[in-house]
mmCIF file of C-alpha atoms (C1' of nucleotides) in Angstrom:
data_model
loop_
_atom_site.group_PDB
_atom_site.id
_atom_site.type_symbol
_atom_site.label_atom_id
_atom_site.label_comp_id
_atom_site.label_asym_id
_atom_site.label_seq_id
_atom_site.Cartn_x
_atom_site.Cartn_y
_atom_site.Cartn_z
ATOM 1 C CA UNK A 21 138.568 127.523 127.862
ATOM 2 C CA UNK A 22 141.027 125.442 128.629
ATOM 3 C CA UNK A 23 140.415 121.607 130.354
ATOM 4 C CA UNK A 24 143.365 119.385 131.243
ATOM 5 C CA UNK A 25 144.886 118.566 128.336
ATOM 6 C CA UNK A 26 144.630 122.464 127.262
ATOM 7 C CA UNK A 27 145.973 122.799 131.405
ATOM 8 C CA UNK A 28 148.508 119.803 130.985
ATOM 9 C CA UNK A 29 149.899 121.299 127.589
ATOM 10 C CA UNK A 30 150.406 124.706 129.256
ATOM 11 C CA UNK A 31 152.355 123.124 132.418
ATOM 12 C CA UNK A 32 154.749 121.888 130.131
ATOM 13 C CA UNK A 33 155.182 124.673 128.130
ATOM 14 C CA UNK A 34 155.656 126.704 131.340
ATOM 15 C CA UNK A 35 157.930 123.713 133.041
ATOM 16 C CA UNK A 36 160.617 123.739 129.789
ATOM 17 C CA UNK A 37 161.720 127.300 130.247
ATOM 18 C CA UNK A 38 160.682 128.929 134.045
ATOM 19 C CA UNK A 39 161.356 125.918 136.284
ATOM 20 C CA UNK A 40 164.484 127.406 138.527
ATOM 21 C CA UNK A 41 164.205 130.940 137.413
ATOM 22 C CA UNK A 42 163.333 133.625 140.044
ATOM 23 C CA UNK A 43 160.867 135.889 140.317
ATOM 24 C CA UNK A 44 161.777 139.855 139.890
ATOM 25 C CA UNK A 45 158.848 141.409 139.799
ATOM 26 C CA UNK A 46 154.881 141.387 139.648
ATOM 27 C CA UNK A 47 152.865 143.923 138.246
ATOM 28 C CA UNK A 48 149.178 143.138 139.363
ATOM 29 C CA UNK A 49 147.013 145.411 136.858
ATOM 30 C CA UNK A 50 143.732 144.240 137.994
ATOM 31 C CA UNK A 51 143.203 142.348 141.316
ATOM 32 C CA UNK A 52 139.384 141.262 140.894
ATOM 33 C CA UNK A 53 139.442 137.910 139.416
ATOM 34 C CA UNK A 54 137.587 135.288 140.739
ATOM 35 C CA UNK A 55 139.034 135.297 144.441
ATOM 36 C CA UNK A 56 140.218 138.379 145.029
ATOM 37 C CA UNK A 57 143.887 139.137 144.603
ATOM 38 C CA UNK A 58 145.309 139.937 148.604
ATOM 39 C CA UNK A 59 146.895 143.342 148.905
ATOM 40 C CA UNK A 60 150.474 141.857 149.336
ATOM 41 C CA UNK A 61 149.793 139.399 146.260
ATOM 42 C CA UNK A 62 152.640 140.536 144.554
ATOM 43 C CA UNK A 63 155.228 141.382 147.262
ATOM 44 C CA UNK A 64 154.783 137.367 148.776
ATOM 45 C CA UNK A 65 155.713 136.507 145.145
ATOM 46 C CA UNK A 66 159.194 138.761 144.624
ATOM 47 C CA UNK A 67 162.290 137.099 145.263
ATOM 48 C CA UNK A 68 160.898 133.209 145.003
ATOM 49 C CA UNK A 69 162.191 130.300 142.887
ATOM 50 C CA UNK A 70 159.747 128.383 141.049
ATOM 51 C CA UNK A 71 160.877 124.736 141.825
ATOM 52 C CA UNK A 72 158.566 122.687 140.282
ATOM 53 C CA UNK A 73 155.355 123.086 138.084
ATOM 54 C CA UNK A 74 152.367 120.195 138.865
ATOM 55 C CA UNK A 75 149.205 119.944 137.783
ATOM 56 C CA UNK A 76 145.987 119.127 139.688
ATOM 57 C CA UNK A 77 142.322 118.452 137.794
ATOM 58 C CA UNK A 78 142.448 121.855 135.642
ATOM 59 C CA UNK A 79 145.015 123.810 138.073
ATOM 60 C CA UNK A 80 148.031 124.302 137.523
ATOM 61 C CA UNK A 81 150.360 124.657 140.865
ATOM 62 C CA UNK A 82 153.793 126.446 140.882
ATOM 63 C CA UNK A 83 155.832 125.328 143.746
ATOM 64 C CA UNK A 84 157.586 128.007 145.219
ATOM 65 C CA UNK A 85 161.264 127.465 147.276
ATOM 66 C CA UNK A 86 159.534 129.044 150.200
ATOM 67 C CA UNK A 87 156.473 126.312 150.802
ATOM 68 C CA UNK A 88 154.202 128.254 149.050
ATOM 69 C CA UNK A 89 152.426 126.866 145.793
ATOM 70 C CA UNK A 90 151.201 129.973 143.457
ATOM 71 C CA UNK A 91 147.563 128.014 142.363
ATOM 72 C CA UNK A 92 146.471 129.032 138.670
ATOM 73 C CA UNK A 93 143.018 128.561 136.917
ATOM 74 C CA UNK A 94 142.240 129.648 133.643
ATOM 75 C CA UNK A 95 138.792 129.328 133.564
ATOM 76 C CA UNK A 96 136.438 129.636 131.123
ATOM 77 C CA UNK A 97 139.001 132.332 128.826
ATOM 78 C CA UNK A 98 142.224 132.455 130.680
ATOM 79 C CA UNK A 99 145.567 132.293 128.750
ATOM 80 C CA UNK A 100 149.206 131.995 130.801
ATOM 81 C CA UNK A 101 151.604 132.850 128.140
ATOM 82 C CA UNK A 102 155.301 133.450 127.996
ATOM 83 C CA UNK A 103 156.895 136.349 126.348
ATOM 84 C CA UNK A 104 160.118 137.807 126.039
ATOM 85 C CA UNK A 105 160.509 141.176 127.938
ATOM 86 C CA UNK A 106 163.180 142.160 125.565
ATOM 87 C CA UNK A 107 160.412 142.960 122.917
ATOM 88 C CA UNK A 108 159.005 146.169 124.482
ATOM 89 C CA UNK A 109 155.637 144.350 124.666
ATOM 90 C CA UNK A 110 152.331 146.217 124.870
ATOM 91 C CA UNK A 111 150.421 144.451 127.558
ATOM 92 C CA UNK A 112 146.570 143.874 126.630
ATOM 93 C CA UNK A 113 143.458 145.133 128.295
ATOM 94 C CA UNK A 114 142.954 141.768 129.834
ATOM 95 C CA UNK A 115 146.254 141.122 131.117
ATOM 96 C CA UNK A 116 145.652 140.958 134.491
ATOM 97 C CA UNK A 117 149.094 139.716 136.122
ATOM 98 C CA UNK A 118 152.393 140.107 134.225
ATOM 99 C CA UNK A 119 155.280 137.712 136.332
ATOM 100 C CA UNK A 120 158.359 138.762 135.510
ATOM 101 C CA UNK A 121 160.816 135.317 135.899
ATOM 102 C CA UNK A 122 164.932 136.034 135.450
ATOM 103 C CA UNK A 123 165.707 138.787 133.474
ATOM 104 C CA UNK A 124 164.229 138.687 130.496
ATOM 105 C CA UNK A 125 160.601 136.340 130.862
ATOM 106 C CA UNK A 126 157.696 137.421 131.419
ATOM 107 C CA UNK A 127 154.485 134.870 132.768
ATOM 108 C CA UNK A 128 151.452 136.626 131.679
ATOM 109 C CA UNK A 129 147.564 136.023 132.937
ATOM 110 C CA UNK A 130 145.281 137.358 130.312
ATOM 111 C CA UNK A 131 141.459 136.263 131.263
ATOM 112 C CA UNK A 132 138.638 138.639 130.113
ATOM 113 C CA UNK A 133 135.796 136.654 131.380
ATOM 114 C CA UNK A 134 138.008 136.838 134.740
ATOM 115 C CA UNK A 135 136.458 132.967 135.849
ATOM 116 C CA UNK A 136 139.892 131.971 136.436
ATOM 117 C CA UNK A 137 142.004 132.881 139.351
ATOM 118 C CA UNK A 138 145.374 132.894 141.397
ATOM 119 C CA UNK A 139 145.616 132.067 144.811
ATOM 120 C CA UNK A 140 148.533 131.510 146.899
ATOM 121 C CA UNK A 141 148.325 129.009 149.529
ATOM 122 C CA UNK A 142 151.163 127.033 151.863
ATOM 123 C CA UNK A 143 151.836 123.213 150.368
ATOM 124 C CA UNK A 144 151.028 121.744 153.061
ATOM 125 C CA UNK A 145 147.744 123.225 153.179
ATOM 126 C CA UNK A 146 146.711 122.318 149.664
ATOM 127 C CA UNK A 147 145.110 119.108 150.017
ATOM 128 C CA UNK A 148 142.512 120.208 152.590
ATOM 129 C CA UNK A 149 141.921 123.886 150.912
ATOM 130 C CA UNK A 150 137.934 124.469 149.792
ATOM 131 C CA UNK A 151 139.944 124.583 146.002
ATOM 132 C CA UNK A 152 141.210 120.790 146.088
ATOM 133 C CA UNK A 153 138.971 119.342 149.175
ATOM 134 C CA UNK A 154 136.446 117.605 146.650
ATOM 135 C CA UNK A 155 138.750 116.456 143.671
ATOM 136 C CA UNK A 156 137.977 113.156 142.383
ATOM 137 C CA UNK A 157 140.542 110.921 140.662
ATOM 138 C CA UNK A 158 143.112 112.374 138.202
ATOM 139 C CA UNK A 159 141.413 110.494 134.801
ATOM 140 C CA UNK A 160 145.553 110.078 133.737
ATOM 141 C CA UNK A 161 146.836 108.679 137.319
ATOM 142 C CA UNK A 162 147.389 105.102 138.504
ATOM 143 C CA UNK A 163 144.661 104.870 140.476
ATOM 144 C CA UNK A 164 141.982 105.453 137.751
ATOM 145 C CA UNK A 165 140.074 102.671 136.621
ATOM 146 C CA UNK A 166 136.723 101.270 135.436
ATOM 147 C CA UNK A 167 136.108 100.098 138.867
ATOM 148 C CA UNK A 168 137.059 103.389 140.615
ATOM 149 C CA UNK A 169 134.443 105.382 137.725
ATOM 150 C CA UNK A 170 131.932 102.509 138.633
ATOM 151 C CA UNK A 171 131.790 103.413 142.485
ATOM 152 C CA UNK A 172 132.131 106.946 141.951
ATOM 153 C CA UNK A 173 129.097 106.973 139.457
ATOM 154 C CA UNK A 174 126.674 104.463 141.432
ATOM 155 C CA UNK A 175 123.620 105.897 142.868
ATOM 156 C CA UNK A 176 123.835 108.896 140.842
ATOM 157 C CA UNK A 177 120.153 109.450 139.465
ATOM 158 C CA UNK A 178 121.715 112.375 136.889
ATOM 159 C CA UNK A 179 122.682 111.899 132.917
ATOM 160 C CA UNK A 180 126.186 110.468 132.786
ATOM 161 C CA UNK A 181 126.793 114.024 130.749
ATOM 162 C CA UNK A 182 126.398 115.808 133.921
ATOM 163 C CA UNK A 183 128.128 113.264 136.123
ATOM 164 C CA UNK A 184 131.485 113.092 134.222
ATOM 165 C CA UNK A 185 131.748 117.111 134.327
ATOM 166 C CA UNK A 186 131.215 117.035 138.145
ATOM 167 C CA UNK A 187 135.361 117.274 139.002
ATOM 168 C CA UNK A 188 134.323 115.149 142.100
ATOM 169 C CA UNK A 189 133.612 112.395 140.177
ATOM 170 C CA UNK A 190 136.430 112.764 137.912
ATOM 171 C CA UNK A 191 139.031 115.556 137.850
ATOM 172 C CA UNK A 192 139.725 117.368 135.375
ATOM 173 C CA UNK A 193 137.594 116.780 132.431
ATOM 174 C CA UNK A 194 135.103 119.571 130.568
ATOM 175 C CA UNK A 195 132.396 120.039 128.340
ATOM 176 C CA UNK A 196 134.340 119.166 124.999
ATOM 177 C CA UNK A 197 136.095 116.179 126.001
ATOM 178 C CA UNK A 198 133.408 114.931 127.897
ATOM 179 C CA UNK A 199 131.161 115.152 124.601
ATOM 180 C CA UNK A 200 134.092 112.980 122.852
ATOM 181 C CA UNK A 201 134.728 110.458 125.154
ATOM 182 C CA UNK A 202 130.801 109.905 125.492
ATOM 183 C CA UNK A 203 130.920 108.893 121.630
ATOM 184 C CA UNK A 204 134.520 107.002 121.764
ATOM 185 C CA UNK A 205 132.766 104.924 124.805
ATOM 186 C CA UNK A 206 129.490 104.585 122.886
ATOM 187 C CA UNK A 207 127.740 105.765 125.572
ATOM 188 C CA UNK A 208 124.424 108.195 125.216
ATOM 189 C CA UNK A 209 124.954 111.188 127.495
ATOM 190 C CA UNK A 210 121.611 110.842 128.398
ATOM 191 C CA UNK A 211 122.110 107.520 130.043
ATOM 192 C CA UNK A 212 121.504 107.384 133.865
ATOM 193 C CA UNK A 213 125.325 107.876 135.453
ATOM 194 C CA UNK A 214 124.029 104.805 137.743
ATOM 195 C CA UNK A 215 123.780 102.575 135.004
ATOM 196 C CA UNK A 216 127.394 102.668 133.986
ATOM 197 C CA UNK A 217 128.693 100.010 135.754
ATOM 198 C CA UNK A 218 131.168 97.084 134.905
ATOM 199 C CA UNK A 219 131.768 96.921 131.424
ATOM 200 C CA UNK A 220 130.520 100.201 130.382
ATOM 201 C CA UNK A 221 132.749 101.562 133.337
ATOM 202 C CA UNK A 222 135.588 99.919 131.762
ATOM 203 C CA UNK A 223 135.048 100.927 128.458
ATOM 204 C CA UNK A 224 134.169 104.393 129.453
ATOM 205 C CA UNK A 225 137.514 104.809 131.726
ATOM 206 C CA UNK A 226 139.621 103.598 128.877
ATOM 207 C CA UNK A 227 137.953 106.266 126.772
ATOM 208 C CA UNK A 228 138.421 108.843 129.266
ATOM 209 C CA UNK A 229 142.153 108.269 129.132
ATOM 210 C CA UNK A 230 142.568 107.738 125.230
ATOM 211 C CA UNK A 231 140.723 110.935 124.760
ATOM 212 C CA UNK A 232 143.333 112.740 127.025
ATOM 213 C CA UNK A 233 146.056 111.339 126.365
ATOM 214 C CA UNK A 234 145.240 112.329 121.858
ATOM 215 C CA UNK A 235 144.583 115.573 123.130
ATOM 216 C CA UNK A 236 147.581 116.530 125.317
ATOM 217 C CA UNK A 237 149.670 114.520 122.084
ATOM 218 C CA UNK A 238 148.118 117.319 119.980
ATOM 219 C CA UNK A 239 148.538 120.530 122.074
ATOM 220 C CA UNK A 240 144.935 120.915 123.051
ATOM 221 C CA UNK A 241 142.009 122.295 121.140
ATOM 222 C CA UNK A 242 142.614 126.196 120.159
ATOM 223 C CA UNK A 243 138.772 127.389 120.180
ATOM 224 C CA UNK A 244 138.857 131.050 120.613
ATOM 225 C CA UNK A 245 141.161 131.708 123.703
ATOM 226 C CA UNK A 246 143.415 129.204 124.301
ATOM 227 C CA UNK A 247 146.799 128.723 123.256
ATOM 228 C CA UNK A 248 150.172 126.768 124.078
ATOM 229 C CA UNK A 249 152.537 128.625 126.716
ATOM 230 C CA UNK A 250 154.741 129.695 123.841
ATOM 231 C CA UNK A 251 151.433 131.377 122.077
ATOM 232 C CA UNK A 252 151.118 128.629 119.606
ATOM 233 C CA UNK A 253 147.771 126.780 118.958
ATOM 234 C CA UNK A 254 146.986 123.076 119.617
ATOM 235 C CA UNK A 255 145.393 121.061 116.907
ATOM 236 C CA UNK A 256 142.827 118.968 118.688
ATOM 237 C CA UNK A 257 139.946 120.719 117.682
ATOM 238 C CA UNK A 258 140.647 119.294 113.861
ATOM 239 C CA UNK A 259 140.032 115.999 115.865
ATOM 240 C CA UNK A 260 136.560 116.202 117.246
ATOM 241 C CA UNK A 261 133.865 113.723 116.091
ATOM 242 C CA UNK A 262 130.981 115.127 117.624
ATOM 243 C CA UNK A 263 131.507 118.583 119.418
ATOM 244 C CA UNK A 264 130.883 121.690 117.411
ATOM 245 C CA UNK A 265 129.435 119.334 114.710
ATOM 246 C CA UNK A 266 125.171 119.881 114.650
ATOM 247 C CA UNK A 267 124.029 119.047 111.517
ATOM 248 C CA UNK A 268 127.180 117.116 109.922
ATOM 249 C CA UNK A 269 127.358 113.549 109.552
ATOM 250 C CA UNK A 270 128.480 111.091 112.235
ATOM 251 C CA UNK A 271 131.802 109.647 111.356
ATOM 252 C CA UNK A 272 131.403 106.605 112.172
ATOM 253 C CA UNK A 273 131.960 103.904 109.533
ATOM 254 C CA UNK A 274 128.359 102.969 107.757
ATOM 255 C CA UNK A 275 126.649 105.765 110.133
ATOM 256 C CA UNK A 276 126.288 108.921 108.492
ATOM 257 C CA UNK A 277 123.575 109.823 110.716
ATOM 258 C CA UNK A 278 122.802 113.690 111.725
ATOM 259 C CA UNK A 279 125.263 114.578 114.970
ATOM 260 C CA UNK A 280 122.644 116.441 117.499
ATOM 261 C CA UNK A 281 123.301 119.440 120.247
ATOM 262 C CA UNK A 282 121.188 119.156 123.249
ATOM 263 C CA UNK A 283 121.027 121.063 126.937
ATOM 264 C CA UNK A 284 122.012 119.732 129.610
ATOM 265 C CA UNK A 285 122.793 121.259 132.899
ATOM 266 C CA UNK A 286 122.748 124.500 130.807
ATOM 267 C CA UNK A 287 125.330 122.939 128.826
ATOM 268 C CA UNK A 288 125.526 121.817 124.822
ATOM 269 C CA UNK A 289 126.021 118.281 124.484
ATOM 270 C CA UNK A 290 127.295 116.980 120.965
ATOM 271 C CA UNK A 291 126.151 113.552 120.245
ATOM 272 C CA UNK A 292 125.346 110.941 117.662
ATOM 273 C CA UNK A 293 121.878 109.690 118.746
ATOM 274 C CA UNK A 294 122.221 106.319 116.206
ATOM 275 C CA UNK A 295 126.206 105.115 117.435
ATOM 276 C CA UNK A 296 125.335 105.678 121.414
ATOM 277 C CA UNK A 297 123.581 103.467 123.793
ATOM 278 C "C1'" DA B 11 121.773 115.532 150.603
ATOM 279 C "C1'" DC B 12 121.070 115.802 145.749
ATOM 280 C "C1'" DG B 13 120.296 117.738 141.264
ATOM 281 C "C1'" DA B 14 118.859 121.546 138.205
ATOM 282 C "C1'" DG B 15 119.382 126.117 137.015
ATOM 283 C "C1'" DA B 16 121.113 130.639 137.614
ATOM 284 C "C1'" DA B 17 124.887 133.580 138.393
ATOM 285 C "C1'" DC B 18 129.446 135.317 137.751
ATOM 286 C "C1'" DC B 19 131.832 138.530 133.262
ATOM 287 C "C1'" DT B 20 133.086 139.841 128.650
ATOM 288 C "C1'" DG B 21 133.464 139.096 123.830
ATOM 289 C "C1'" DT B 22 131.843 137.209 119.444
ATOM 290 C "C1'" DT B 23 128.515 135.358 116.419
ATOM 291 C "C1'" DT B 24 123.823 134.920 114.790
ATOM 292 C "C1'" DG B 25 119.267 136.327 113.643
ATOM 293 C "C1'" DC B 26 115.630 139.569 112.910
ATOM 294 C "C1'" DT C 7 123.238 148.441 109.170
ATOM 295 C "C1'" DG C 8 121.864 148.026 113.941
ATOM 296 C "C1'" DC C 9 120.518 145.967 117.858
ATOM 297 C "C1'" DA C 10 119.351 142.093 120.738
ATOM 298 C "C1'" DA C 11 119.788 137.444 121.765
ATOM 299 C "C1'" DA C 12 122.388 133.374 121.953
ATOM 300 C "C1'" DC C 13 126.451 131.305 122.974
ATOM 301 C "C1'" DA C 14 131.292 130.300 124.753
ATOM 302 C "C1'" DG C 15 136.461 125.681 127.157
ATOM 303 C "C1'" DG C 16 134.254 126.528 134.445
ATOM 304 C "C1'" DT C 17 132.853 126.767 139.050
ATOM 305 C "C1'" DT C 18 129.819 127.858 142.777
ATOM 306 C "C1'" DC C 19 125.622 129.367 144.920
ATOM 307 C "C1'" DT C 20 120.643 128.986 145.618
ATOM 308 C "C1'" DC C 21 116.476 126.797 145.507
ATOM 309 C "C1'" DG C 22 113.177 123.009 145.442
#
DNA sequence: ACGAGAACCTGTTTGC
DNA sequence: TGCAAACAGGTTCTCG
């Protein structure tokens, strides 16, 4: 489901109510996800303060006040939701970790494809971990710009499609935003990543960001899993020009040609073949 | 070393 | 109606 502005939306959800709060208890109620849950998961958990709440390409990293950092991804269908323990809640049949924070909170993993995963791992051995190793640029940091995308995309004989979903390249971006900020950059997602160089790179980096940055403004896109920590939807998907839309009508002004879904890398691309180049 | 495709897992939608 | 196939927001492994 979710990429980072669905990730990003959720970190501040999560940030505005559990930042300082202790942990009192984990209930792990199914310890397969994609890495393994260790045995003693839930007991190096207990008693910790969450200090601070970051973000990483799609991850989302809770600090802990005893050098740990509790890693989340949500995958293809993972939700991290908050609810109120007061409310004698019925936990579903995904719900595969329930955090209780302070008394009354309760951090809940729900993920029924079970892609995502939790890891814990010491800060200082984040950066080097096989998880974070390979991360490109964050799209939304300072050091992101046409010239970084240029060098990071030459001598890459694959469709730019397939190069701007490789998180090496760029972290943190998926297969619907990708699809969007192909069209906002003008750029076919069949073109040769190689070829974007200079001013495409520009253009396409600015694109990258002004995509993100709408998205996270709007909560995310709410497809068919995700939603806000606080359970509400986003709105982004109301947004899209090209994703989801086969068969409509480009929206661009004096266009009104037929959007098109293709395959690539096993993946649906959403594109207008008239507006991009 | 690189790129394409399959695999991982479950639920929902679509088509015959 | 029923069943099978296609498809879904991600990552990682294998194979050529």
């Amino acid at each position: 489901m979710p990429e980072l502005p669905e990730v990003e939306t959720v970190r501040r959800g999560l940030a505005a109510r559990i930042i300082g709060r202790r942990i009192q208890r984990v209930e792990v109620r199914r310890s397969d996800l994609r890495i393994p849950l260790p045995i003693d998961f839930a007991d190096r958990l207990a008693g910790r303060q969450i200090e601070t709440i970051d973000r990483r390409a799609k991850y989302l990293l809770l600090r802990l006040d005893d050098g740990q950092v509790l890693v989340v991804h949500l995958g293809m269908s993972g939700r991290l939701v908050l609810a109120d323990r007061s409310s004698a809640r019925q936990a579903g049949p995904h719900e595969h970790v329930v955090i209780q924070v302070g008394d009354d909170l309760e951090i809940c993993f729900d993920d029924h494809r079970r892609f995502g995963l939790m890891a814990l791992i010491p800060e200082n051995e984040l950066q080097t971990h096989a998880l974070f190793a390979r991360l490109g640029p964050e799209p939304l940091g300072p050091d992101f710009n046409g010239a970084v995308l240029a060098a990071a995309l030459s001598g890459r004989r694959t469709p730019i499609k397939a190069a701007l979903l490789d998180q090496s390249v760029v972290a943190g971006l998926g297969n619907i935003y990708v699809c969007e900020i192909l069209f906002r950059a003008r750029l076919s997602p069949k073109r040769l990543a190689a070829t974007v160089q200079g001013g495409r790179a520009d253009r396409l980096a600015a694109a990258v960001r002004a995509i993100l940055l709408a998205a996270i403004a709007s909560g995310g896109s709410s497809l068919r899993d995700y939603v806000q920590a606080s359970g509400e939807l986003g709105y982004f998907q109301h947004k899209w020009l090209v994703y989801g839309r086969e068969g409509q009508r480009c929206k661009t002004r004096g266009c009104g040609h037929t959007i098109r879904r293709i395959i690539q890398s096993n993946r649906s691309t959403f594109y207008c073949s008239l507006c991009l180049r």
